[in-house]
Amino acid sequence: MSDKSPASPQTFRLKGVSCAGCVKKIESALGDVPGVDDARVNLGDKTLVVQGSAAAQDCIAAVESAGYGAEEVRASARELREQQREDEQNHYRQLLWRAGIALGLGIPLMAWGLLTGEMGVHNTFQQMAWGSVGLLTLAVLIFCGGHFFTGAWRAFRHHSATMDTLVALGTGTAWLFSMLVVLVPQLLPESARHVYFEASAMIIGLINLGQALEVRARGRTSAAVEKLLQLQDANARVVRDGDEVDIPIEQVQVGDTLRVRPGEKIPVDGSVVEGESLVDESMLTGEPLPVKKASGDALTAGTLNKNGSLLFKAEKVGADTRLSQIIQMVKNAQSSRVPIARLADTISAIFVPSVMIIAVVAALVWYNLGPDPKVAHMLVVLTSVLIIACPCALGLATPMSVMVGVGKGAENGVLVRNGKALQQATGLDTLVVDKTGTLTEGAPKLTDIESDSDTDTLLQQLASLESRSEHPLAEAIVSAAKEKNLSLSEVTGFEAITAHGVSGDVDGKKVLLGNRKLMQREGIDSGRWHKQAESLAEQGRTAMYAAVDGAVAGVIAVADPIRKDAQAAVQRLKKLGLRIEMLTGDNKATAEAVARQLGIDHVHADLLPEDKEKIVADLQKGGAKVGMAGDGINDAPALARADVGFAIGAGTDVAIESADVTLMRSSLHGVADAVELSRATLRNIKQNLFGAFIYNTLGIPIAAGVFYPITGMLLSPVIAGAAMAFSSVTVVSNANRLRFFNPSHNSSADNGGKK
Amino acid sequence: MTSLLINLSGLAAIALTVWWFWLAAKGNKQQSVSVDEKLEIQVKDGVYEPDRIRVSAGEETVLHFRREDASPCAEWVLFPDLEVSAQLGVDQITEVTIPAADAGEYPFHCQMQMYRGTLIVG
Ligand SMILES: [Cu+2]
């Protein structure tokens, strides 16, 4: 992840190194390579670290000439992930093998027991036969289940007990008892001379199989981060001394000039120096339409250059890019604690020793009070309780769902900061929304121009006049003229009349633009235009009169237009049960006009930034669970005060770090997506916890034999083993169902884009 | 005779379990290891070793985890109270940066909470 310029140390993974002699040979071989300042082999993790400016190829060649193998270690996030996946694959295969071998012994044994019923030891021949089966089972226990025993032992030394403890105790007890039967049957009552080798082998096999299935399902669970990682390209094309060279992305440095051709991904964050192109940013923002980029515009790593060739300067590389930060944030959120998990936490901390005690108590009850054969019953109960009780599923219930849920959010441009925010978002009942930039576009636009004569002529005159003004509304008029390709004229005698408007001479005509007061001051009768202006003002627009040479020529209106999807989003949020309140620093009339159009009932207008926080606090005092949606920096105190702060369209580093939820897209739909997603995730967690609790809380009494009086049968340890193994698989699979979650509104559809 | 023996050993097993996993485990809590550059926390066979790690308060610290267990349980280490987590590569040393924290005890564990340890900030 760090930059690997030739000056920083290079790391190699070594092959075939086994002793101190090898270390010496390799180190001296590298001493002869030019540019190597220092070479050090670590025998422990079989790595070689080289300081100096030597080329990697030379170092590898030197190691090979000494008779060993070496490969360069590049710790980019993607390669790390690839290696992890490989490890996972190996582990999966290993688990399958272990399961196959153990079941290969266990299934025939069980079939034999079921078909012949001869699992007892009553004569020397049976002693010999079962003795050899016992040794075979021991081999299976060591080869296929050895890790349970070593794990249990190490945990035991640390005064802790784990799933391994339960498995080792269960299968170990079954095997030891069976061996006792084989070796000294005369010590036991006739009815208890029964062996349980098949149980040991089957349980080891089933648990390995369960873990194998879990490993596979888990791989799918983390698919979201994988997708993000795949957005990173492995190479970048750097322009050096006029030549374009492909280099590994880890070697790109801040200040490098890079070339991206059409169809290529942007390798690092930067800004355009030359060229023009459309860039598809949907993978990061969820915004379906490509964005036009030209000189000076910012580019984000992982986005796709569509049609033009761009030359750009690298500004952030490696772990500093926005994509890396998003990946990091998703990873952190995926493994953070959700408040609902506390119960499971507490339970699993004391679970295993408790289960051991329960198992012994149940066994003693069966031994003292149970029917014959007492010893056999005692053993079956002891083994079954131990085996069925593994709390793995319980521990997995929340992290698995959060992992999928948070990843799913990232795919939809919703970045959740942690598990707590995810849970709190489910319980919101009020959403306060900052108007400017969230409900509206955030930049005023010319909405209406009405005139008796040609509107373009009037616009041209007004824009020329306003090009001299610094009023924020002036910009809207000027850019409207530019959009129509009207060329502006010289202005003489420009005058800004405070609280009234502006005046000046354009192309020999005296042009006035301002409010009614200005017209009255100049003695111009606004006449029929007055009604027009009133009705525009009622719609929340800022209406102005234009006069040319002493007569009103028309009215124009400027407004901050409502975002295209705001109304649909507000409806959707209401449907989710949220009460929506609007906050704005604008005047009441404008605010209410916007609220009316969007169907928002509660409006707080004329606010100062600090008022926003107070309103959120007041709502909370009234018992509301308040979400706050705003566009970042100036809303920060209110965002922080709210139960869940949604930073909208910000995507700046600060916002990602401070908001509970960051929406990569400037749309209120993101809030609805986030609420829907969090509700779906929490529902999934509850299902998982229920499933896991059912396995453990029902499993234990059943294994202890409470149904014996009714059914006359005990739960076989083999069934207990299967139930335990599949409880985790159930939880992981259920969590995986969340992958198919889709927000109820597909934003790409109404923009005509496709995903 | 046999029945007395079995009952007694059962009760002894319960007593031992209570003592070893709960009482003795609590008494054992004084032993902790301070972090220095060389300290590697091994992740192997269901435990972190060492599992009680002492760091200084108000300072950022880097912990070095070496995972030797391929089982998925060991894949992540989480410090839920500090909102820190890391994915550990098999047979690799993974650096985990712990932000400056107030004095106190912070448990850390794997996803399933099979591996458990305590970070002591003081
Ligand atoms: Cu586990």
XYZ file of N, CA, C and O in Angstrom, chain A residues 6-101:
384
model
N 12.384 2.833 -5.425
C 13.541 1.975 -5.246
C 14.258 2.215 -3.915
O 14.943 1.337 -3.416
N 14.087 3.379 -3.304
C 14.820 3.675 -2.088
C 14.227 2.971 -0.862
O 14.932 2.691 0.087
N 12.927 2.672 -0.919
C 12.341 2.037 0.257
C 12.624 0.540 0.215
O 12.856 -0.023 -0.848
N 12.599 -0.122 1.381
C 12.969 -1.538 1.400
C 12.023 -2.398 0.570
O 10.837 -2.111 0.472
N 12.585 -3.419 -0.049
C 11.771 -4.350 -0.825
C 11.707 -5.671 -0.086
O 12.683 -6.093 0.516
N 10.567 -6.316 -0.143
C 10.398 -7.572 0.573
C 10.159 -8.700 -0.419
O 9.454 -8.525 -1.404
N 10.805 -9.840 -0.150
C 10.633 -11.009 -1.009
C 10.209 -12.199 -0.155
O 10.624 -12.317 0.999
N 9.398 -13.034 -0.724
C 9.053 -14.281 -0.041
C 9.997 -15.352 -0.554
O 10.199 -15.489 -1.762
N 10.611 -16.112 0.350
C 11.622 -17.081 -0.033
C 11.047 -18.490 -0.076
O 10.118 -18.810 0.663
N 11.649 -19.313 -0.920
C 11.246 -20.717 -0.980
C 12.450 -21.593 -0.719
O 13.556 -21.279 -1.171
N 12.252 -22.660 0.003
C 13.307 -23.644 0.213
C 14.303 -23.282 1.290
O 15.339 -23.930 1.432
N 14.004 -22.242 2.046
C 14.927 -21.852 3.111
C 14.542 -22.594 4.373
O 13.396 -22.582 4.784
N 15.545 -23.259 5.010
C 15.151 -24.036 6.174
C 16.090 -23.882 7.365
O 15.748 -24.224 8.470
N 17.297 -23.356 7.135
C 18.226 -23.328 8.263
C 19.089 -22.075 8.213
O 19.059 -21.307 7.255
N 19.867 -21.905 9.257
C 20.733 -20.729 9.338
C 21.756 -20.707 8.203
O 22.180 -19.642 7.751
N 22.133 -21.907 7.713
C 23.085 -21.992 6.605
C 22.539 -21.330 5.346
O 23.248 -20.577 4.658
N 21.257 -21.604 5.088
C 20.604 -21.013 3.918
C 20.630 -19.489 4.038
O 20.875 -18.778 3.063
N 20.362 -19.011 5.240
C 20.302 -17.573 5.469
C 21.625 -16.930 5.063
O 21.661 -15.941 4.329
N 22.721 -17.520 5.520
C 24.049 -16.986 5.210
C 24.288 -16.963 3.715
O 24.759 -15.968 3.156
N 23.960 -18.083 3.067
C 24.210 -18.196 1.635
C 23.465 -17.086 0.873
O 24.031 -16.430 -0.002
N 22.215 -16.903 1.230
C 21.405 -15.905 0.520
C 21.912 -14.500 0.797
O 22.072 -13.680 -0.113
N 22.209 -14.234 2.046
C 22.659 -12.887 2.387
C 23.973 -12.540 1.690
O 24.158 -11.417 1.228
N 24.869 -13.530 1.597
C 26.143 -13.202 0.940
C 25.946 -13.077 -0.570
O 26.598 -12.264 -1.224
N 25.019 -13.886 -1.129
C 24.745 -13.774 -2.566
C 24.223 -12.376 -2.902
O 24.575 -11.793 -3.934
N 23.419 -11.828 -2.022
C 22.863 -10.513 -2.283
C 23.874 -9.410 -2.054
O 23.783 -8.333 -2.646
N 24.865 -9.690 -1.193
C 25.908 -8.704 -0.941
C 26.645 -8.335 -2.218
O 27.179 -7.227 -2.351
N 26.658 -9.288 -3.194
C 27.378 -9.033 -4.449
C 26.540 -8.261 -5.466
O 27.041 -7.851 -6.503
N 25.258 -8.089 -5.183
C 24.401 -7.384 -6.139
C 24.627 -5.884 -5.998
O 24.567 -5.351 -4.886
N 24.910 -5.194 -7.119
C 25.118 -3.747 -7.012
C 23.844 -3.044 -6.536
O 22.748 -3.407 -6.952
N 24.001 -2.083 -5.641
C 22.850 -1.308 -5.182
C 22.228 -1.838 -3.910
O 21.335 -1.210 -3.357
N 22.701 -2.988 -3.450
C 22.140 -3.529 -2.207
C 22.928 -2.978 -1.028
O 24.122 -3.195 -0.905
N 22.262 -2.217 -0.177
C 22.939 -1.688 1.003
C 22.912 -2.689 2.138
O 23.848 -2.824 2.903
N 21.794 -3.375 2.230
C 21.640 -4.309 3.329
C 20.605 -5.353 2.936
O 19.584 -5.034 2.328
N 20.912 -6.610 3.245
C 19.953 -7.671 2.950
C 19.790 -8.518 4.197
O 20.779 -8.895 4.825
N 18.561 -8.765 4.562
C 18.329 -9.521 5.794
C 17.255 -10.570 5.570
O 16.188 -10.271 5.045
N 17.583 -11.806 5.959
C 16.606 -12.886 5.825
C 15.967 -13.139 7.176
O 16.651 -13.190 8.193
N 14.663 -13.258 7.178
C 13.958 -13.653 8.390
C 13.536 -15.101 8.220
O 12.683 -15.417 7.402
N 14.174 -15.962 9.003
C 13.931 -17.388 8.864
C 12.511 -17.740 9.310
O 11.880 -18.653 8.795
N 12.045 -16.981 10.281
C 10.719 -17.255 10.858
C 9.625 -17.200 9.822
O 8.896 -18.168 9.620
N 9.509 -16.063 9.135
C 8.427 -15.987 8.149
C 8.958 -16.121 6.728
O 8.259 -15.834 5.775
N 10.189 -16.579 6.606
C 10.776 -16.871 5.293
C 10.675 -15.687 4.345
O 10.170 -15.790 3.225
N 11.142 -14.555 4.840
C 11.146 -13.387 3.979
C 12.532 -12.777 3.913
O 13.378 -13.016 4.777
N 12.744 -12.000 2.876
C 14.010 -11.319 2.681
C 13.701 -9.840 2.487
O 12.846 -9.472 1.689
N 14.384 -9.008 3.270
C 14.180 -7.575 3.136
C 15.458 -6.943 2.618
O 16.526 -7.129 3.201
N 15.348 -6.225 1.519
C 16.527 -5.631 0.894
C 16.426 -4.111 0.962
O 15.436 -3.525 0.531
N 17.469 -3.484 1.514
C 17.550 -2.025 1.522
C 18.436 -1.590 0.368
O 19.401 -2.277 0.055
N 18.117 -0.458 -0.216
C 18.987 0.049 -1.261
C 18.262 0.185 -2.573
O 17.060 -0.026 -2.668
N 19.048 0.543 -3.620
C 18.417 0.891 -4.881
C 18.442 -0.247 -5.889
O 18.172 -0.051 -7.058
N 18.780 -1.458 -5.432
C 18.897 -2.571 -6.370
C 17.556 -2.915 -6.998
O 16.515 -2.738 -6.376
N 17.602 -3.398 -8.247
C 16.365 -3.777 -8.920
C 15.886 -5.118 -8.376
O 16.690 -5.988 -8.034
N 14.564 -5.259 -8.329
C 13.983 -6.477 -7.773
C 14.443 -7.713 -8.545
O 14.774 -8.744 -7.959
N 14.520 -7.563 -9.893
C 14.902 -8.709 -10.723
C 16.295 -9.226 -10.352
O 16.524 -10.420 -10.271
N 17.215 -8.269 -10.106
C 18.579 -8.666 -9.765
C 18.610 -9.438 -8.450
O 19.349 -10.415 -8.299
N 17.821 -8.960 -7.491
C 17.780 -9.617 -6.194
C 17.262 -11.043 -6.333
O 17.825 -11.991 -5.780
N 16.186 -11.198 -7.119
C 15.605 -12.530 -7.313
C 16.623 -13.447 -7.988
O 16.820 -14.590 -7.585
N 17.305 -12.893 -8.991
C 18.308 -13.684 -9.706
C 19.399 -14.146 -8.746
O 19.858 -15.296 -8.804
N 19.809 -13.269 -7.846
C 20.865 -13.619 -6.902
C 20.420 -14.749 -5.981
O 21.183 -15.693 -5.717
N 19.175 -14.652 -5.506
C 18.659 -15.705 -4.621
C 18.598 -17.022 -5.382
O 18.983 -18.077 -4.871
N 18.175 -16.947 -6.639
C 18.053 -18.169 -7.423
C 19.416 -18.787 -7.694
O 19.577 -20.000 -7.673
N 20.408 -17.920 -7.920
C 21.749 -18.446 -8.168
C 22.290 -19.140 -6.931
O 23.135 -20.018 -7.011
N 21.801 -18.747 -5.751
C 22.226 -19.413 -4.525
C 21.456 -20.709 -4.304
O 21.700 -21.429 -3.342
N 20.505 -20.996 -5.188
C 19.806 -22.267 -5.120
C 18.455 -22.219 -4.434
O 17.918 -23.251 -4.039
N 17.905 -21.017 -4.286
C 16.601 -20.917 -3.630
C 15.623 -20.155 -4.516
O 16.021 -19.645 -5.567
N 14.405 -20.068 -4.093
C 13.411 -19.330 -4.866
C 12.993 -18.072 -4.132
O 13.020 -18.013 -2.900
N 12.633 -17.033 -4.901
C 12.165 -15.802 -4.271
C 11.105 -15.161 -5.144
O 11.177 -15.215 -6.367
N 10.125 -14.567 -4.527
C 9.191 -13.744 -5.295
C 8.935 -12.457 -4.529
O 8.967 -12.419 -3.306
N 8.703 -11.411 -5.311
C 8.519 -10.112 -4.699
C 7.167 -10.052 -3.980
O 6.166 -10.528 -4.493
N 7.185 -9.466 -2.797
C 5.944 -9.295 -2.064
C 5.462 -7.876 -2.279
O 6.132 -6.924 -1.919
N 4.333 -7.748 -2.919
C 3.773 -6.405 -3.051
C 2.491 -6.374 -2.257
O 1.530 -7.032 -2.587
N 2.515 -5.637 -1.189
C 1.392 -5.705 -0.254
C 0.280 -4.741 -0.637
O -0.194 -3.989 0.173
N -0.099 -4.732 -1.895
C -1.247 -3.905 -2.239
C -2.488 -4.596 -1.705
O -2.520 -5.803 -1.526
N -3.502 -3.795 -1.425
C -4.702 -4.350 -0.805
C -5.254 -5.483 -1.652
O -5.722 -6.487 -1.144
N -5.153 -5.304 -2.975
C -5.747 -6.290 -3.841
C -4.982 -7.606 -3.808
O -5.559 -8.681 -3.740
N -3.655 -7.480 -3.848
C -2.872 -8.709 -3.821
C -3.029 -9.434 -2.502
O -3.068 -10.655 -2.443
N -3.133 -8.634 -1.437
C -3.344 -9.219 -0.124
C -4.631 -10.022 -0.132
O -4.705 -11.134 0.357
N -5.643 -9.409 -0.744
C -6.946 -10.057 -0.810
C -6.874 -11.337 -1.629
O -7.437 -12.357 -1.273
N -6.132 -11.237 -2.746
C -5.996 -12.418 -3.594
C -5.342 -13.559 -2.833
O -5.737 -14.704 -2.919
N -4.306 -13.177 -2.068
C -3.619 -14.208 -1.304
C -4.532 -14.787 -0.244
O -4.546 -15.996 0.000
N -5.327 -13.904 0.357
C -6.243 -14.384 1.374
C -7.250 -15.362 0.776
O -7.598 -16.356 1.384
N -7.680 -15.014 -0.440
C -8.640 -15.890 -1.079
C -8.021 -17.254 -1.366
O -8.654 -18.278 -1.240
N -6.743 -17.211 -1.741
C -6.054 -18.465 -2.009
C -5.944 -19.286 -0.726
O -6.199 -20.485 -0.716
N -5.565 -18.601 0.364
C -5.488 -19.281 1.653
C -6.826 -19.905 2.000
O -6.905 -21.024 2.504
N -7.864 -19.123 1.718
C -9.208 -19.574 2.046
C -9.540 -20.833 1.238
O -10.082 -21.785 1.769
N -9.176 -20.787 -0.051
C -9.423 -21.934 -0.923
C -8.704 -23.169 -0.399
O -9.268 -24.248 -0.339
N -7.410 -22.967 -0.028
C -6.646 -24.093 0.490
C -7.301 -24.659 1.732
O -7.408 -25.877 1.908
N -7.713 -23.742 2.583
C -8.321 -24.176 3.836
C -9.614 -24.942 3.559
O -9.881 -25.963 4.187
N -10.367 -24.431 2.594
C -11.622 -25.079 2.212
C -11.375 -26.515 1.757
O -12.016 -27.451 2.203
N -10.367 -26.675 0.866
C -10.062 -28.011 0.359
C -9.604 -28.938 1.481
O -10.006 -30.091 1.555
N -8.773 -28.345 2.368
C -8.269 -29.136 3.476
C -9.427 -29.634 4.352
O -9.469 -30.803 4.749
N -10.363 -28.744 4.617
C -11.510 -29.115 5.447
C -12.337 -30.204 4.769
O -12.796 -31.146 5.416
N -12.496 -30.079 3.448
C -13.268 -31.091 2.720
C -12.596 -32.455 2.809
O -13.259 -33.471 3.015
N -11.283 -32.447 2.662
C -10.542 -33.701 2.762
C -10.746 -34.343 4.128
O -11.045 -35.518 4.253
N -10.568 -33.504 5.144
C -10.713 -34.024 6.507
C -12.111 -34.586 6.716
O -12.284 -35.655 7.298
N -13.114 -33.851 6.219
C -14.496 -34.301 6.377
C -14.680 -35.626 5.643
O -15.257 -36.566 6.189
N -14.131 -35.694 4.419
C -14.297 -36.903 3.611
C -13.703 -38.116 4.290
O -14.335 -39.182 4.369
N -12.490 -37.968 4.800
C -11.824 -39.112 5.430
C -12.591 -39.555 6.675
O -12.849 -40.754 6.871
